[in-house]
Short mmCIF file of C-alpha atoms in Angstrom, two decimals:
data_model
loop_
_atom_site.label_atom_id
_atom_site.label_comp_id
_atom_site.label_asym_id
_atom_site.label_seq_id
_atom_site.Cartn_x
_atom_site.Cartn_y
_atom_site.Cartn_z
CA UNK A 1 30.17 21.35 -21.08
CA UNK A 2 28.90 18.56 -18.57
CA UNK A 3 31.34 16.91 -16.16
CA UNK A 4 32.14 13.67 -17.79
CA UNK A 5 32.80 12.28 -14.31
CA UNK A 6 29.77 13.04 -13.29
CA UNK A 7 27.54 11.74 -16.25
CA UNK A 8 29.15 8.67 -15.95
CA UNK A 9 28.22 8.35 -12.17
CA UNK A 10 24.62 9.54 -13.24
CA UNK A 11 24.11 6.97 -15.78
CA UNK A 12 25.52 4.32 -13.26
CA UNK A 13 23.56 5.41 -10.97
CA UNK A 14 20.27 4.85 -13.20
CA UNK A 15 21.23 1.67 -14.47
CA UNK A 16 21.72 0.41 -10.77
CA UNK A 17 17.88 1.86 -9.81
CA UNK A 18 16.78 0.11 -13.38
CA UNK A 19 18.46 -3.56 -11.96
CA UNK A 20 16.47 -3.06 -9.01
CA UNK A 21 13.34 -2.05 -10.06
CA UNK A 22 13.69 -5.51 -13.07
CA UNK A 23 14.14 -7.69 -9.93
CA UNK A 24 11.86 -6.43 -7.85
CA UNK A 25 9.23 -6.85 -10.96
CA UNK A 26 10.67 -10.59 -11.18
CA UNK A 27 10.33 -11.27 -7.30
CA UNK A 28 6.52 -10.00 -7.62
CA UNK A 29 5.92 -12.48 -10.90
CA UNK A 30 7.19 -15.65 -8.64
CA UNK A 31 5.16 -14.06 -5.94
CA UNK A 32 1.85 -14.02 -7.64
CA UNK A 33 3.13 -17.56 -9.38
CA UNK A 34 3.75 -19.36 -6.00
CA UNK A 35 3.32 -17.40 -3.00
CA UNK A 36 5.83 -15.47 -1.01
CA UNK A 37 8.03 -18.91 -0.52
CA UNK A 38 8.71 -19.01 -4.46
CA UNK A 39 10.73 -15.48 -4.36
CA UNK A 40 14.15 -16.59 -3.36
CA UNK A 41 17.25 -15.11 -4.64
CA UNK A 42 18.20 -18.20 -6.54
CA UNK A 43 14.88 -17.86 -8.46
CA UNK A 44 14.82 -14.13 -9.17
CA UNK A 45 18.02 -14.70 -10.56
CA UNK A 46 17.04 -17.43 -12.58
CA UNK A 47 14.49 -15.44 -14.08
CA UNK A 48 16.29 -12.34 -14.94
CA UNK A 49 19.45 -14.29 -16.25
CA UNK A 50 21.58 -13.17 -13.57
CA UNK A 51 23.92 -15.45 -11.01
CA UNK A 52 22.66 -15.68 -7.44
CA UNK A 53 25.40 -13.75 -5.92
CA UNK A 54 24.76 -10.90 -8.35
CA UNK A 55 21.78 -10.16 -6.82
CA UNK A 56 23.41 -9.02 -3.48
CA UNK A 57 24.82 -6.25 -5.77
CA UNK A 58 21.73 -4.82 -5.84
CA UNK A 59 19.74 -6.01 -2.65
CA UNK A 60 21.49 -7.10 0.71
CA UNK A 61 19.36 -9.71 1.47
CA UNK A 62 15.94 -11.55 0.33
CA UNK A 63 14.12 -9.24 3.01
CA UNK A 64 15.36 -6.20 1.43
CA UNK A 65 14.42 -7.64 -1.77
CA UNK A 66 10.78 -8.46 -0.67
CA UNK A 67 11.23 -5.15 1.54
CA UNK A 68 11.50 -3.55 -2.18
CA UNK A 69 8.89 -5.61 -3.74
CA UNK A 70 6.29 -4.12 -1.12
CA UNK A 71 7.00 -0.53 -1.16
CA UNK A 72 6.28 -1.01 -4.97
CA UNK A 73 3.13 -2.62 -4.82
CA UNK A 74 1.91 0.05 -1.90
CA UNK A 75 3.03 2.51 -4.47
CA UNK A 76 0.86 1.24 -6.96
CA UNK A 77 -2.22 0.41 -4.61
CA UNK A 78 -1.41 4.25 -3.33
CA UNK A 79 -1.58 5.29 -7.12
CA UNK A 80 -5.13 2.98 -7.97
CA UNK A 81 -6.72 5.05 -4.51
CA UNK A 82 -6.18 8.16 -5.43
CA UNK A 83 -7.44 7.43 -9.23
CA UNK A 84 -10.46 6.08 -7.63
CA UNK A 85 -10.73 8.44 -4.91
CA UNK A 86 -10.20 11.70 -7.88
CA UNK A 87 -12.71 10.05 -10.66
CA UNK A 88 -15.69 11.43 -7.64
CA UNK A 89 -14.55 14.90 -7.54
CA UNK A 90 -17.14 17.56 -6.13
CA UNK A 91 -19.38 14.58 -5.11
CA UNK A 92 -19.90 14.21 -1.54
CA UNK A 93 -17.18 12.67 0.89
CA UNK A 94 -19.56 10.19 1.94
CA UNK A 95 -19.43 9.06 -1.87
CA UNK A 96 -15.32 10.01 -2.02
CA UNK A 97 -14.50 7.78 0.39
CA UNK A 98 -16.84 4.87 -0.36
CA UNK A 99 -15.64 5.01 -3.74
CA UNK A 100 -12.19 4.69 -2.46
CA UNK A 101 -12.87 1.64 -0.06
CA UNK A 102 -14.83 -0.35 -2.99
CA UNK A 103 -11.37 0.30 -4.76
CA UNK A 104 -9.49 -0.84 -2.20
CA UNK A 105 -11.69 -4.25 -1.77
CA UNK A 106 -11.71 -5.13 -5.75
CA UNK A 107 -7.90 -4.26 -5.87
CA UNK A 108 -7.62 -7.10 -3.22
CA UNK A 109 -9.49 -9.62 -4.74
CA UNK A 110 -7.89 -9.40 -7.81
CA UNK A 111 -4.08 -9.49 -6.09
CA UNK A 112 -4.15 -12.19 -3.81
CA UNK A 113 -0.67 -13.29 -3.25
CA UNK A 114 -0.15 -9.35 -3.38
CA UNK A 115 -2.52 -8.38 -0.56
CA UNK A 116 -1.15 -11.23 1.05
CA UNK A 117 2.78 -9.57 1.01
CA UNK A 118 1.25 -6.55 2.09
CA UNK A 119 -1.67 -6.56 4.87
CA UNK A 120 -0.84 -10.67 5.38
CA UNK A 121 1.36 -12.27 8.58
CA UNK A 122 4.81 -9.70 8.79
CA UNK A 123 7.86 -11.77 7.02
CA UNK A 124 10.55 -11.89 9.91
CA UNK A 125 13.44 -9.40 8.27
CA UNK A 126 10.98 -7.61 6.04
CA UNK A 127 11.01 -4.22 6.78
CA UNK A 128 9.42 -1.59 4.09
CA UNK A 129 10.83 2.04 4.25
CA UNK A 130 7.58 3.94 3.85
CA UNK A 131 9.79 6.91 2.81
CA UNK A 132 11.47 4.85 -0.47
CA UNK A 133 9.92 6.36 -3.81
CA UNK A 134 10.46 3.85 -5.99
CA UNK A 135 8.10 3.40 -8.87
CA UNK A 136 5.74 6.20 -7.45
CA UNK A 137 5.68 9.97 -6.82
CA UNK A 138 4.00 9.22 -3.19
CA UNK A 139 6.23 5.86 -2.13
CA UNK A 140 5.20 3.81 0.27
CA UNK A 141 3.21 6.80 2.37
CA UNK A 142 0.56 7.11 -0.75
CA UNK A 143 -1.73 4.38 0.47
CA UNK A 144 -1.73 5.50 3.90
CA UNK A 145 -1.99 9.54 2.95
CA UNK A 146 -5.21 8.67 0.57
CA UNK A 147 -7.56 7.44 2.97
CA UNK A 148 -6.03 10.44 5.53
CA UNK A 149 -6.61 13.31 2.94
CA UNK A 150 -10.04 11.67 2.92
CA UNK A 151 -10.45 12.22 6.66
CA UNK A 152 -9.20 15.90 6.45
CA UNK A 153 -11.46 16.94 4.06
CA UNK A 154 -14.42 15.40 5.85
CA UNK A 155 -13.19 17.15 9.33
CA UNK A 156 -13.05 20.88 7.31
CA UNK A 157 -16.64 20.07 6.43
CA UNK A 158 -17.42 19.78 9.66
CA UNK A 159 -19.69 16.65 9.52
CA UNK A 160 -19.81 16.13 12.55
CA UNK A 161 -17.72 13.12 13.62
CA UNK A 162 -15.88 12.43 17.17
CA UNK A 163 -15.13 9.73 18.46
CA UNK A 164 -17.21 9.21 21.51
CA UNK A 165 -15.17 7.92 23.93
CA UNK A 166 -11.83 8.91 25.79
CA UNK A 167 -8.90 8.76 23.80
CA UNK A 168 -6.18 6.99 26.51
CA UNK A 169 -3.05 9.27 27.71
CA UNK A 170 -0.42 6.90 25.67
CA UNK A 171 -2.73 6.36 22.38
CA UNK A 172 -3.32 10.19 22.21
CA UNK A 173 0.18 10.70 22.36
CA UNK A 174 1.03 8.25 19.81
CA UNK A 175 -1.56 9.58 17.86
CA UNK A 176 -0.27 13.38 18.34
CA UNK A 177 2.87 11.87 16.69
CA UNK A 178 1.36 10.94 14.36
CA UNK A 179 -0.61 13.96 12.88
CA UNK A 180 2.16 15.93 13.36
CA UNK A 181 4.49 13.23 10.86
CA UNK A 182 1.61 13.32 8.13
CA UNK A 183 1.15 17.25 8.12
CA UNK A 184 -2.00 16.95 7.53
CA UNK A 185 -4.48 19.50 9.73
CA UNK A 186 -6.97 16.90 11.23
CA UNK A 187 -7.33 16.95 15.39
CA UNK A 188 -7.18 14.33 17.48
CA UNK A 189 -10.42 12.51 16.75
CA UNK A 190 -10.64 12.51 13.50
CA UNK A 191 -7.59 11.16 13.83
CA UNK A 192 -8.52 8.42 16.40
CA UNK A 193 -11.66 7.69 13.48
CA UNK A 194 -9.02 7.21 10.97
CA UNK A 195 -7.37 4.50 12.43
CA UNK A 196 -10.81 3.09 13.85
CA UNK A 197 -12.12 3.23 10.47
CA UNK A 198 -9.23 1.68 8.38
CA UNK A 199 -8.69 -1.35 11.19
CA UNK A 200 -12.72 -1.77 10.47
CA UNK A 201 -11.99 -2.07 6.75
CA UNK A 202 -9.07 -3.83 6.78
CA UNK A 203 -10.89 -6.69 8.61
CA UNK A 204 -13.46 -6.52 6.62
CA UNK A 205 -11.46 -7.19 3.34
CA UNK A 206 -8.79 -9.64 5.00
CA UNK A 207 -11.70 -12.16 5.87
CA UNK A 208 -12.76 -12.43 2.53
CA UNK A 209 -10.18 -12.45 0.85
CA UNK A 210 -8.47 -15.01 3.18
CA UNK A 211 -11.57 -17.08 2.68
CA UNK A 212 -12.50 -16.58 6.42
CA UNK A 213 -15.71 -16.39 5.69
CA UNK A 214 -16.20 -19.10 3.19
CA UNK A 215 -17.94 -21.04 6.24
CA UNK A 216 -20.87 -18.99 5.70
CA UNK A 217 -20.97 -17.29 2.06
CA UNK A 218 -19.01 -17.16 -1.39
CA UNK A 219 -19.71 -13.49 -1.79
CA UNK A 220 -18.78 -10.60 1.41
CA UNK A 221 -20.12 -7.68 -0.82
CA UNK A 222 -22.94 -7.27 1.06
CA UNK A 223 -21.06 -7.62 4.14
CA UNK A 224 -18.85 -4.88 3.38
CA UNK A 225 -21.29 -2.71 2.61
CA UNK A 226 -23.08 -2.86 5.48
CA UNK A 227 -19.53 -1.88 7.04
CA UNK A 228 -19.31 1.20 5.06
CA UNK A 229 -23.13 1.97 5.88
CA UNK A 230 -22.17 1.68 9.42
CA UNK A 231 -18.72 3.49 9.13
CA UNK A 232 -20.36 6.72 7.53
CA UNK A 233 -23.20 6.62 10.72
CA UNK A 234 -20.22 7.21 12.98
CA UNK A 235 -18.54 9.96 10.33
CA UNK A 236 -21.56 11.76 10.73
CA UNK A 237 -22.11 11.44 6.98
CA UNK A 238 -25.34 10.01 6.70
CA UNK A 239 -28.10 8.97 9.39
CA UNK A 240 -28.62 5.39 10.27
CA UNK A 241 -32.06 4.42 8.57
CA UNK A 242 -30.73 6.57 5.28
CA UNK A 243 -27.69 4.76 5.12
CA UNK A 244 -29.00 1.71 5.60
CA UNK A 245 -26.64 0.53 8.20
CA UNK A 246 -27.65 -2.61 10.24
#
């Protein structure tokens, strides 16, 4: 017969994670309504019929709240990756991981105020707990580990790619923590490319879809190829003139 006392604490407990997750969802509508500066606690109360002080109930704090709002959405951007990334299984890894970063740029274009929260200027107070599993089976570590799994696979295969220059005493060591957090078995350059190549990305997307590059062009698709052309040169995945990297 089931412990009363303890079904009762269990249903408690999943009405409290349902709150949560309802006003995170409401903080992400004002987000993508008015920018970060529309999700206040007044507001997500507002729109989930709660009071104000309610809301500390469930969240400490308007950080934690946003805090919350972000490990969601890396969730979900973790969750859109590795769709992308799986619909190209047994192609190559050069096509695997382009795939992945065409993804990655369209999912950005379309979410704005999202990408913004996310890869944008850090919120003072904001911190996201990469290790909270809210709304997806890999949390917040699911965008990070699908570009990384990427990396591994292409290492196994032995393409080829080092980074060609010494790795500094305190960035290897960094970087040594790091492999060893991800459990992932990738060596120290591959792991150096990883970072190389996601900073590389990164910037690529940011400028256009902060409108950086408006100066010059409407469009960065071309651009961003190029990038990827020039990214899978130095992965040792394709040669430059049959990549067609600038």
């Amino acid at each position: 017969m089931p412990d009363p006392v303890k079904t009762e604490s269990t249903r408690r407990e999943r009405l409290f994670a349902a709150t949560q997750a309802e006003l995170s969802h409401a903080a992400r509508e004002l987000l993508v309504e008015g920018g970060v500066e529309a999700v206040t606690v007044r507001a997500v109360a507002e729109r989930v019929g709660m009071t104000a002080p309610a809301i500390y109930r469930y969240f400490d704090s308007r950080e934690a709240l946003l805090g919350r709002v972000c490990v969601d959405l890396y969730g979900e951007l973790g969750a859109h990756l590795y769709a992308a990334r799986d619909e190209r299984k047994g192609a190559s890894a050069a096509e695997r991981l382009c795939h992945t970063a065409r993804a990655f740029r369209l999912w950005a274009l379309s979410h704005v105020p999202e990408f913004s929260l996310l890869f944008g200027a850090p919120i003072p107070g904001v911190v996201v707990d990469h290790d909270d599993k809210h709304g997806s089976a890999d949390g917040g570590q699911g965008f990070a580990l699908v570009w990384l799994e990427v990396f591994a696979e292409i290492d196994r295969e032995g393409h080829g790619m080092r980074w060609n220059r010494p790795i500094p005493k305190g960035v290897r060591a960094q970087l040594d923590e790091f492999v060893r957090g991800v459990g992932l078995p990738i060596d120290i350059n591959a792991a150096m490319l990883y970072v190389y190549c996601w900073q590389s990305l990164y910037g690529a997307v940011a400028t256009e879809v902060f409108g950086h590059l408006k100066w010059a062009i409407d469009d960065a698709e071309e651009l961003f190829e190029g990038r990827l052309a020039e990214l899978l040169v130095m992965l040792g995945l394709a040669d430059r003139d049959a990549a067609g990297a600038p």
